[in-house]
Coordinates of C-alpha atoms in Angstrom, one line a residue:
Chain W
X1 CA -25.1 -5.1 -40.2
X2 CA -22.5 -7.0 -38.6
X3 CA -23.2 -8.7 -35.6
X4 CA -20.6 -8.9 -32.9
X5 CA -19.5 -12.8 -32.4
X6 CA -20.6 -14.1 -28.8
X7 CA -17.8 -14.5 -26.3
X8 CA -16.4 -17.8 -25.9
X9 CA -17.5 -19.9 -23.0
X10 CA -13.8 -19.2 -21.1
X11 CA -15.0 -15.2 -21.5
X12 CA -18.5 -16.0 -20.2
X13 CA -17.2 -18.2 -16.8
X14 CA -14.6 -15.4 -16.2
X15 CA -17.1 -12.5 -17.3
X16 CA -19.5 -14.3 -14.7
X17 CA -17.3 -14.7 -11.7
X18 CA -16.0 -10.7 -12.2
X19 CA -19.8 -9.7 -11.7
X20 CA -20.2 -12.2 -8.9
X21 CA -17.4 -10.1 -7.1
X22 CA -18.9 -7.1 -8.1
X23 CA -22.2 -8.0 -6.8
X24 CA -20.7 -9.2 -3.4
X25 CA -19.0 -6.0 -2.8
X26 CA -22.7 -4.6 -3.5
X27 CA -23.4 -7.0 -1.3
X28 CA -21.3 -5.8 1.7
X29 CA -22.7 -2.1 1.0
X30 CA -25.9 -3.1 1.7
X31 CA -25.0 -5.8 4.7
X32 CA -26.1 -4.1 7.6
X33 CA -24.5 -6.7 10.2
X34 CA -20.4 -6.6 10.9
X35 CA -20.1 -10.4 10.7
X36 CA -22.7 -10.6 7.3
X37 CA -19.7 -8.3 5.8
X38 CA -17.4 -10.4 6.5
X39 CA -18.8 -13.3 5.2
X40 CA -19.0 -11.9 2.3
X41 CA -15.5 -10.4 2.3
X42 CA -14.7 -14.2 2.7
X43 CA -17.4 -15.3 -0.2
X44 CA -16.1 -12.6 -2.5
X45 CA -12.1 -14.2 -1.8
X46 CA -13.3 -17.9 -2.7
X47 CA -14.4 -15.8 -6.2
X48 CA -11.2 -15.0 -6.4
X49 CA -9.7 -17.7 -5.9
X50 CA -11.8 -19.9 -8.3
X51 CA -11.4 -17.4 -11.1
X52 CA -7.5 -17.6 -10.1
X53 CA -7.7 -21.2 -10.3
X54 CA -10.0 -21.2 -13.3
X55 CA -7.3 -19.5 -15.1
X56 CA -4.5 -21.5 -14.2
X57 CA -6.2 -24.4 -16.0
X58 CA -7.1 -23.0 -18.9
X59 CA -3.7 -21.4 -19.3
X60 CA -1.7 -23.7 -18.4
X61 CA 0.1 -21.3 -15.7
X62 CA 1.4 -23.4 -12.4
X63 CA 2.3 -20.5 -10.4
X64 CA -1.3 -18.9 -10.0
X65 CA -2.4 -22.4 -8.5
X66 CA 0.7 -21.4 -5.6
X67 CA -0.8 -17.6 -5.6
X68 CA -4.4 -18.8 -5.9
X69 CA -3.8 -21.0 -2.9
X70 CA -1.9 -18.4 -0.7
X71 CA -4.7 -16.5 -1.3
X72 CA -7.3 -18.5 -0.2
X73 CA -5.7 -19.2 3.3
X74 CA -4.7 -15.4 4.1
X75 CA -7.8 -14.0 2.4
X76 CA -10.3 -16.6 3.6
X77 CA -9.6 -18.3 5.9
X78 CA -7.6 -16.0 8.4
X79 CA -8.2 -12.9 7.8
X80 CA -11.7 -13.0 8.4
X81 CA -11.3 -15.2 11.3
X82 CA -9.2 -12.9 13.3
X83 CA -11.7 -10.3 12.4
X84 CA -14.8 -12.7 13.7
X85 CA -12.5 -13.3 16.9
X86 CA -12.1 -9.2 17.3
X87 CA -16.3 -9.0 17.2
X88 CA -16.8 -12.1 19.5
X89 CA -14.6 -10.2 22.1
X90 CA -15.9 -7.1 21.5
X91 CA -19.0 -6.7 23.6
X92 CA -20.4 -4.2 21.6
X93 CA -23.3 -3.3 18.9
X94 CA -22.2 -5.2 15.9
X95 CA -24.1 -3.5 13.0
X96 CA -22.4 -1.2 11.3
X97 CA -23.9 2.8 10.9
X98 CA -23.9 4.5 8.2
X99 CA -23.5 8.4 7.5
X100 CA -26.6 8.1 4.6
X101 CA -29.3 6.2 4.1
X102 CA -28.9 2.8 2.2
X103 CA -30.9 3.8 -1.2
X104 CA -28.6 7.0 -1.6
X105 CA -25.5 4.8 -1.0
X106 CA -26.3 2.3 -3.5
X107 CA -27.5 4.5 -6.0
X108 CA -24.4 6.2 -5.7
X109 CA -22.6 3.0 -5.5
X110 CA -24.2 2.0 -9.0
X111 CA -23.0 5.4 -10.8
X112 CA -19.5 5.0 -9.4
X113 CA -19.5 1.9 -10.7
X114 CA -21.3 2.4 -14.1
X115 CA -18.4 5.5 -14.4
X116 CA -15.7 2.7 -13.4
X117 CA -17.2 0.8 -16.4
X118 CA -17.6 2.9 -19.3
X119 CA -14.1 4.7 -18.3
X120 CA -12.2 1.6 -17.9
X121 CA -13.9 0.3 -21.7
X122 CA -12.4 3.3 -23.2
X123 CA -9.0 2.4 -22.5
X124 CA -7.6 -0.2 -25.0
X125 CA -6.5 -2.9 -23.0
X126 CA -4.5 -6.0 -24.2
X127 CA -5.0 -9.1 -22.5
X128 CA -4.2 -12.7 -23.1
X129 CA -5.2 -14.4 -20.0
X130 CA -8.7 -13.1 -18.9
X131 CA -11.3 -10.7 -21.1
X132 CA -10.8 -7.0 -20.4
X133 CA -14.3 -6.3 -19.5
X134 CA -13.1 -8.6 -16.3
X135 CA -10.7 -5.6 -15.4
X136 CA -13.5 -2.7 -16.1
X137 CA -15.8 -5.0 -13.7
X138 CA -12.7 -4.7 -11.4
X139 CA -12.0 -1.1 -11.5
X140 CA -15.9 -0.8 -10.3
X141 CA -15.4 -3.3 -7.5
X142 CA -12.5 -1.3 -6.6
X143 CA -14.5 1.6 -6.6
X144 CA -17.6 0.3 -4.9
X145 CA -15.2 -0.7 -2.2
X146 CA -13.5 2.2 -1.6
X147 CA -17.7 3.6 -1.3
X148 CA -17.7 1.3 1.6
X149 CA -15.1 3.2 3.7
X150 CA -16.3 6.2 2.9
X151 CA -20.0 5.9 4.3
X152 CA -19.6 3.2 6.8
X153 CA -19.0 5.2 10.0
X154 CA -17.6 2.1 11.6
X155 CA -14.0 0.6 11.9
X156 CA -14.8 -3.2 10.7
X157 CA -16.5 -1.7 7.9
X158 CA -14.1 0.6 6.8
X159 CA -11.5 -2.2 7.1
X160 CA -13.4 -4.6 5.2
X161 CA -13.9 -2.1 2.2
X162 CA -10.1 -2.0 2.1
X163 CA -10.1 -5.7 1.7
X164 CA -12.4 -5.6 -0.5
X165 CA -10.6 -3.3 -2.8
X166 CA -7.7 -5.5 -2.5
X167 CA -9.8 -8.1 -4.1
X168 CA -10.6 -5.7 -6.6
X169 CA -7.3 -5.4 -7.7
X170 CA -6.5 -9.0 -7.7
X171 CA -8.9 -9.8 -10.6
X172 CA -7.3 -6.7 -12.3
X173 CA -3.9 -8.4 -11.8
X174 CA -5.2 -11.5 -13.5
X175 CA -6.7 -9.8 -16.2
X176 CA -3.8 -7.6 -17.7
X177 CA -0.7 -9.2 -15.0
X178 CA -1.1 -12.7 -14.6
X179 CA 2.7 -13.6 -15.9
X180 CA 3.6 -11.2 -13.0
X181 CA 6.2 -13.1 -10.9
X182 CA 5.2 -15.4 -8.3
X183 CA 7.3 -13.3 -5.8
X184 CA 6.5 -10.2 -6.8
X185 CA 2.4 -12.0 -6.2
X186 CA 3.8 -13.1 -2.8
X187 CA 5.4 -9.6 -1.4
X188 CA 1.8 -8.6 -2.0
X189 CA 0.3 -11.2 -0.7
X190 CA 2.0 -10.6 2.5
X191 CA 2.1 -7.1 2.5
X192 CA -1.2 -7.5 2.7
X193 CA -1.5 -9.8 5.2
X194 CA 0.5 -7.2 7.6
X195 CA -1.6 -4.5 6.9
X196 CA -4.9 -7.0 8.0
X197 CA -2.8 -7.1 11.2
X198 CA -1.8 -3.7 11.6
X199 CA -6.1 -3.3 11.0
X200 CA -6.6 -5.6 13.2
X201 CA -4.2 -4.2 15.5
X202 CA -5.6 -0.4 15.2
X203 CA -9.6 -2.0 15.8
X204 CA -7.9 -3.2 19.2
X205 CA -7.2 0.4 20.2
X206 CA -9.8 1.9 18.8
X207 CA -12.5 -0.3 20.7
X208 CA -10.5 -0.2 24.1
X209 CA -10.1 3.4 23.9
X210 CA -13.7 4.4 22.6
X211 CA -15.7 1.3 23.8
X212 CA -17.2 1.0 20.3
X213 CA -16.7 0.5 17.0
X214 CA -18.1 3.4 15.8
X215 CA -15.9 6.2 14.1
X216 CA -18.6 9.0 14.5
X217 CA -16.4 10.2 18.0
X218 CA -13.7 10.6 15.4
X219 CA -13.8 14.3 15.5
X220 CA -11.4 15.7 18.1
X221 CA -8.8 16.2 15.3
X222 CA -9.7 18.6 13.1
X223 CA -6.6 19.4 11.1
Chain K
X1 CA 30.1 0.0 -4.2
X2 CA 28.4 -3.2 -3.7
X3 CA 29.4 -3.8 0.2
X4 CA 28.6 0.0 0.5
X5 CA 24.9 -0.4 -1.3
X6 CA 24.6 -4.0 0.9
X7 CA 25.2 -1.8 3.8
X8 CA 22.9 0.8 3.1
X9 CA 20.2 -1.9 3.1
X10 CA 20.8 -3.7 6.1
X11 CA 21.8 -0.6 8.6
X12 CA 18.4 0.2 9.4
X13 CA 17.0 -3.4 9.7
X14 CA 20.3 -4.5 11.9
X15 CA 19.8 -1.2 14.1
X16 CA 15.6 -2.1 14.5
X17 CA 16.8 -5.6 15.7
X18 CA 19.4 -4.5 18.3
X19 CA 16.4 -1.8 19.7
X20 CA 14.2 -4.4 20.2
X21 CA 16.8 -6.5 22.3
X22 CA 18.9 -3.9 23.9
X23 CA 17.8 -1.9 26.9
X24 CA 16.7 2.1 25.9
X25 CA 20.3 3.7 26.6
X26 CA 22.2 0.9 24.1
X27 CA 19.4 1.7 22.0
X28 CA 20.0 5.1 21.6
X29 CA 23.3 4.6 20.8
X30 CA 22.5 1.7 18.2
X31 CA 19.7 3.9 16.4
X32 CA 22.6 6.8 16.1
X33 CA 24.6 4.4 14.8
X34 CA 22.4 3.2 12.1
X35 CA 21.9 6.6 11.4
X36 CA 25.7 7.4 10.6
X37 CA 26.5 4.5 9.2
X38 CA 23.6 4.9 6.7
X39 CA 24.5 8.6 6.0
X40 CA 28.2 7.5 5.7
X41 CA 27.8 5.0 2.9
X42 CA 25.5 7.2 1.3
X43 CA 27.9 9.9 0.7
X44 CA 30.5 7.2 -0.1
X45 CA 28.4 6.3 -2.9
X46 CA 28.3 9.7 -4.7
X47 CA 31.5 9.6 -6.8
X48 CA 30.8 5.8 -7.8
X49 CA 27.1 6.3 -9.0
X50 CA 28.5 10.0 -10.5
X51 CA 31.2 8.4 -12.3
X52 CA 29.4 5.1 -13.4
X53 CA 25.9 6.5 -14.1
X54 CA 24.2 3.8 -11.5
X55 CA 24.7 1.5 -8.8
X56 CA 23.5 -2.3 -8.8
X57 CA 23.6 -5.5 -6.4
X58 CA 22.2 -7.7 -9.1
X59 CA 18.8 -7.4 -10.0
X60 CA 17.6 -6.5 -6.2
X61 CA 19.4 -2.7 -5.8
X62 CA 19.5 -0.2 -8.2
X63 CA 20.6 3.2 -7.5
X64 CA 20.7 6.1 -9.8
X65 CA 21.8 10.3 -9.3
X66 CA 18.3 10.9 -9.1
X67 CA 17.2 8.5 -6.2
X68 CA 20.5 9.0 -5.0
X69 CA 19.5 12.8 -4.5
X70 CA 17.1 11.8 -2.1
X71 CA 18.9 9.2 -0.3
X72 CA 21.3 11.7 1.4
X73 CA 18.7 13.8 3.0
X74 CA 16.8 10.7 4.3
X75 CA 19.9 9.5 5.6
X76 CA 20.8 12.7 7.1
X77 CA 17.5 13.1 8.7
X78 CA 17.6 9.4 10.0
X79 CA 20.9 10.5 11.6
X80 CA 19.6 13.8 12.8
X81 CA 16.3 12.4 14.0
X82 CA 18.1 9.7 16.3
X83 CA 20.5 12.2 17.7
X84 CA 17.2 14.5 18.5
X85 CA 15.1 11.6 20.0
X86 CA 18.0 10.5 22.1
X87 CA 17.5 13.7 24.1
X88 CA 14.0 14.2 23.8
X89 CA 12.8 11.1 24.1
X90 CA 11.9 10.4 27.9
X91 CA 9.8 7.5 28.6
X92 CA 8.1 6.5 32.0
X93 CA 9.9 4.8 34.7
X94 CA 9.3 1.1 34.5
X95 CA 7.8 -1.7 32.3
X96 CA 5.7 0.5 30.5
X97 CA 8.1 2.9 30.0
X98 CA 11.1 -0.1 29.1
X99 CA 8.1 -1.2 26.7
X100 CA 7.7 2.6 25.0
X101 CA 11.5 3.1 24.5
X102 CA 11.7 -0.5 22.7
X103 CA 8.7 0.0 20.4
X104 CA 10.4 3.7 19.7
X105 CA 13.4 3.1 18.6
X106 CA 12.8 -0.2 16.7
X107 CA 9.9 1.7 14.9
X108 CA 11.8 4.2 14.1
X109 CA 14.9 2.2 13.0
X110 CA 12.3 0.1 10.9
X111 CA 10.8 2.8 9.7
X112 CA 13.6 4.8 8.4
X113 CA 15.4 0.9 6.6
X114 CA 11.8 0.7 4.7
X115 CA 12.1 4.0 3.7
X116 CA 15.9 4.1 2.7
X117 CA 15.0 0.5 1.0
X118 CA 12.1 2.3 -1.1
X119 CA 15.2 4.4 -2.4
X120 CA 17.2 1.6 -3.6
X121 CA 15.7 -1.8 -4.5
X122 CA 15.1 -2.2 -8.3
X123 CA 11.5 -2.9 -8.9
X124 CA 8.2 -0.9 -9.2
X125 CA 6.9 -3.8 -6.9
X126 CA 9.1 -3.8 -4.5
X127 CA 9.0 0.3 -3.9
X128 CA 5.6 -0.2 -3.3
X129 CA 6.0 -2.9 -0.9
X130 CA 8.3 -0.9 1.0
X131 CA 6.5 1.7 1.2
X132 CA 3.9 -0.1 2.7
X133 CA 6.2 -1.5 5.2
X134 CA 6.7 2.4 6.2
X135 CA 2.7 3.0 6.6
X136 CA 2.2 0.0 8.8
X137 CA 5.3 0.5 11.1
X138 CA 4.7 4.6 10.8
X139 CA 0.8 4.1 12.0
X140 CA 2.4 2.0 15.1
X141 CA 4.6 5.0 16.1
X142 CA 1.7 7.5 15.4
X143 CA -0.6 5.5 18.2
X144 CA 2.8 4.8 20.3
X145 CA 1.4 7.4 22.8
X146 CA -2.0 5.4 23.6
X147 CA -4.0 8.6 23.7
X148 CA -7.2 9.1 22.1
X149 CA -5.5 11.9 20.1
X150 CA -3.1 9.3 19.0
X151 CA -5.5 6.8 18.3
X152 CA -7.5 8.8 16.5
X153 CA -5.0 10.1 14.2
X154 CA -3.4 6.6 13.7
X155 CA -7.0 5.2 12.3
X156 CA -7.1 8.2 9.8
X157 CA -3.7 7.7 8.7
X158 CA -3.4 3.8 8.3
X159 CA -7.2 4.3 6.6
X160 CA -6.5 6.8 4.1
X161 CA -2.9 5.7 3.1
X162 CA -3.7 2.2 2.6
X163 CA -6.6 3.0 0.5
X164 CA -4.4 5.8 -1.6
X165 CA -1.6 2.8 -1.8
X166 CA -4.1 0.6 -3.0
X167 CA -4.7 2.9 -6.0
X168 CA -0.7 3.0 -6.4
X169 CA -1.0 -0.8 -6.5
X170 CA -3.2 -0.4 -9.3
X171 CA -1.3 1.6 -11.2
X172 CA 1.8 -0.6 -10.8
X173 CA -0.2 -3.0 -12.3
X174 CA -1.1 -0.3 -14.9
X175 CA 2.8 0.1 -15.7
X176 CA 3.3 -4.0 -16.1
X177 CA 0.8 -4.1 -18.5
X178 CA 2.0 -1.0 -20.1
X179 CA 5.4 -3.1 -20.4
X180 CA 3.8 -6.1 -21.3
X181 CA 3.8 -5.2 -25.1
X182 CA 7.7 -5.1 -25.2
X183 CA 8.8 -7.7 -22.5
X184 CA 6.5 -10.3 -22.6
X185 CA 3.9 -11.3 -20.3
X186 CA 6.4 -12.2 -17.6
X187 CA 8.9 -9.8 -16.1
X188 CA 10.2 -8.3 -13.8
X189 CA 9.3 -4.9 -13.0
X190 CA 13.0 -3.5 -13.0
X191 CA 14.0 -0.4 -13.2
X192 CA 16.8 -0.4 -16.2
X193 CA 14.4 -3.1 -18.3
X194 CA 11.3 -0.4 -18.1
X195 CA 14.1 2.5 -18.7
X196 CA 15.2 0.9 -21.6
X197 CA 12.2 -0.1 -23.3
X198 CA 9.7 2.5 -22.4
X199 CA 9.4 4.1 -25.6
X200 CA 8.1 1.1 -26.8
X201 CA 5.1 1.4 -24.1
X202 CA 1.5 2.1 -24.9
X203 CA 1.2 5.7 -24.3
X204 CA -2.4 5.7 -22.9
X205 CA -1.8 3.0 -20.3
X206 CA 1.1 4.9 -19.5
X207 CA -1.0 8.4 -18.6
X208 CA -3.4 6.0 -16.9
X209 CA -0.8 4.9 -14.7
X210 CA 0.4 8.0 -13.9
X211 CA -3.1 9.5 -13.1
X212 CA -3.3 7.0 -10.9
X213 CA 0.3 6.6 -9.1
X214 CA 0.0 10.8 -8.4
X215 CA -3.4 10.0 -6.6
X216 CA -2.1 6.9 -5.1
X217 CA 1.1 7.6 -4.0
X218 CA 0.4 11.4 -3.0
X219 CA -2.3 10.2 -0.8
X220 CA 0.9 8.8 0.9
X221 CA 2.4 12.3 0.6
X222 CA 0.0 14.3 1.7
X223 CA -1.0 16.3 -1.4
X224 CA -3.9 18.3 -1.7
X225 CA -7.0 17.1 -2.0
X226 CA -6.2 13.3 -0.5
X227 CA -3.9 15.2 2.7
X228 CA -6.9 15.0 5.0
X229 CA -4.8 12.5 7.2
X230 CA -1.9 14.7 7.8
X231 CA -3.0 17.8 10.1
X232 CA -4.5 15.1 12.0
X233 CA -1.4 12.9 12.0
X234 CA 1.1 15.6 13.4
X235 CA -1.2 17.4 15.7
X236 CA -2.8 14.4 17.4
X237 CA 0.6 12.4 18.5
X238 CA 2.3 12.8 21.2
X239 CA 6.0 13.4 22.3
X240 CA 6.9 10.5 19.7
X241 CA 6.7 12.2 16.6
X242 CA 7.0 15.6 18.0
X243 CA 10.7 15.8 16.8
X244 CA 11.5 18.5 14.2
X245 CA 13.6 16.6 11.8
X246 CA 11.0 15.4 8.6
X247 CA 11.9 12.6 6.5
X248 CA 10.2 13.0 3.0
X249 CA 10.6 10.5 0.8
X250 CA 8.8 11.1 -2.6
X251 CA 7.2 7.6 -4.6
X252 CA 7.2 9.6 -7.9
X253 CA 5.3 7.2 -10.4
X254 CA 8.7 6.4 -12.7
X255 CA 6.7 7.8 -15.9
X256 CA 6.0 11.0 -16.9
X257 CA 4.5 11.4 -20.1
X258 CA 6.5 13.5 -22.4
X259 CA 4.5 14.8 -25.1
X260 CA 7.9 15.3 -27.5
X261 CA 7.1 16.0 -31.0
X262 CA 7.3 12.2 -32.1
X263 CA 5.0 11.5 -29.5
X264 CA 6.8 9.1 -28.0
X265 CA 6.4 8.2 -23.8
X266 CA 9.6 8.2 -22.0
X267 CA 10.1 7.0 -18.8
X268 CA 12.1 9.2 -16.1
X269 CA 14.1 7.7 -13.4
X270 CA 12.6 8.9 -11.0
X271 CA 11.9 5.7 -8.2
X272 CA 12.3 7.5 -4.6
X273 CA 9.4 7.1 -2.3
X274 CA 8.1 10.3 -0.6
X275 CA 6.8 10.0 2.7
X276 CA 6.3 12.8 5.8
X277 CA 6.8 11.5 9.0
X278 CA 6.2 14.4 11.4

């Protein structure tokens, strides 16, 4: 029987750091503490970054240094510290609540993603720059992310699963986009940073109007 | 054609800049004005994209009969919606009320140039950025009123549009490498380069990105099942967005699979953004 050939060292590293940003949005499902979630939200950027980086040198591609850099400043640097600056002035509990217990979330946090997986390995990818199990691990992050605004019943959390997806789609870009303009990288870049504010923005009325962070008194409206 | 389709995408932006300087009763007049003057070179641009097959400014505008089917009524209802607001619109004596009237109309001017933008720039990317430009400055004018009603409904709607644009984000990403195999790994995500090569596409990227530009764009929309946001969004605001003109602006994915007997994928021209401000 043939055996499959082991994956080069460049598909290992970037194989490796996929996981690692799959793990940390694990990681930020099972955080229990606002500021622990964005930490990680922070740790899981630098992933991003390096593997941007990482890519640029072993392709020889000048722009993503200019995108990976961008990205580290918006995505690690202020973005999470305007969110740290929302919860030091916020004088209110800041772990987050959740509308199921923890095992049940992550269970159901490791079948989304195992779905995310096996779906994503069925479609026949091409990709120069990065292996395409990278994007599969992607699609799960983006899944696993989008797990964290559903059960988190609190606004920082449910903000930081949409950053977290964002990130999710970044290593996705790298892995079947990475010749995608440098401007066309930017708009999104800072589209994104405008939507952070306009989070940001929408914490600071939710928390002056409610007097937590919660989203359980979220019911008046119901459609 | 050019001046007219230059026009078209500065009216809006000029007219949310002039809100935010001039007093509410100029502004009134400015947002009617960027209104007209939208709908106006619009209409002038019927015979010219009729006759020629599609507008262009270079590689940023792109205009074609389909996307220019949707342009008029969005510039109609940016026209009719100022002329409504001006009347309706009654904001408190004082700052607070000088503050209202200013965030208004320079939201809604804003809102109305992303959305006539989302209609004409030539890119997948850049319709998606605009369109995120109208969730951002949309969610402002849904929490304009400071209520918890408001507030409420703003959270819901900035949360669940983001995340279904997130998915469209994907699937744009879908459609570059989709286009990847026939214009190399660096392009631009035009609309006459993808119209011209799309037969030369991967078909089951294509379908992918489709799936996933419905979900993700008609989370934007309001379609059923990801419309949770939108009872919310129109029953919780106040006098703001109480105003009976709609815009919709539909941000169709740009491929539909055609299953023709040669099995080929074509691409349809179909780049308007669809959006329901209420």
């Amino acid at each position: 029987m043939m055996q499959a050939p082991a994956p080069s060292s460049f598909a290992g590293i970037s194989d490796l750091i996929a996981v690692l940003v799959l793990l940390s949005a694990f990681a930020m499902f099972r955080a229990q503490l606002l500021r622990s979630q964005v930490r990680l939200y922070a740790g899981q950027s630098v992933l991003v970054g390096i593997l941007t980086g990482f890519l640029a040198a072993t392709h020889h591609i000048a722009e993503l240094y200019v995108f990976g850099a961008i990205s580290i400043i918006l995505k690690v640097v202020i973005v999470p510290s305007v969110i740290i600056r929302f919860l030091d002035r916020s004088e209110t509990n800041l772990s987050s609540s959740t509308s199921m217990g923890i095992a049940s979330m992550t269970l159901i946090a490791i079948g989304v993603a195992v779905v995310g997986l096996f779906t994503m390995d069925s479609i026949h990818f091409e990709s120069t720059a990065l292996p395409t199990t990278a994007l599969a691990i992607s699609v799960a992050t983006v899944l696993v992310a989008f797990l964290l605004a559903i059960f988190r019943s609190d606004v920082v959390s449910q903000a930081i699963g949409f950053l977290s997806m964002e990130n999710g789609v970044s290593v996705a870009s790298l892995v079947v986009a990475s010749g995608i303009p440098l401007v066309i990288d930017i708009a999104f870049l800072f589209d994104l940073l405008v939507a952070a504010i306009v989070f940001g923005l929408m914490m600071r009325v939710h928390h002056a109007r409610a007097k937590t962070l919660s989203t359980e008194l979220l019911d008046r409206l119901k459609g | 054609m050019q001046i007219a389709m230059i026009g078209l995408a500065t009216a809006g932006l000029v007219a949310a800049i002039a809100a935010w300087l001039f007093p509410e009763r100029p502004s009134k007049f400015v947002t009617i004005g960027g209104g007209a003057v939208s709908l106006v070179l619009a209409v002038s641009l019927i015979s010219k994209v009729s006759d020629a097959g599609h507008a262009s400014v270079g590689t940023l505008l792109y205009l074609d009969p389909l996307s220019l089917v949707f342009l008029i009524p969005t510039c109609f209802l940016y026209l009719a919606t100022a002329i409504f607001s001006a009347g309706y619109v009654r904001p408190l004596a004082g700052r607070a009320g000088v503050r209202y009237a200013r965030h208004f109309y320079a939201g809604l001017n804003l809102f109305c140039w992303a959305m006539i933008a989302a209609l004409i720039v030539n890119g997948l990317a850049l319709v998606w950025v605009a369109i995120e430009i109208t969730t951002v400055v949309s969610v402002l004018l849904v929490a304009i009123d400071n209520n918890d009603g408001a507030a409420e409904a703003a959270w819901k709607y900035l949360l669940i549009a983001s995340l279904g644009l997130g998915i469209g984000l994907i699937a744009t990403i879908f459609i570059y490498a989709a286009g990847s195999h026939a214009l190399g790994s660096s392009y631009s995500l035009s609309f006459n380069l993808l119209l011209a090569n799309a037969t030369k596409f991967p078909a089951q990227v294509v379908r992918l990105a489709f799936v996933l530009a419905v979900i993700g764009y008609g989370t934007k929309v309001g379609f059923f099942p990801v419309h949770t946001w939108l009872p919310d969004a129109h029953s919780g605001v106040g006098l703001a967005l109480r105003i009976s003109s709609v815009c919709q602006l539909l941000c169709d994915t740009a491929i539909l699979p055609d299953n023709r007997k040669d099995r080929r994928q074509r691409i349809s021209p179909r780049c308007p953004a669809y959006i329901r401000l209420g």
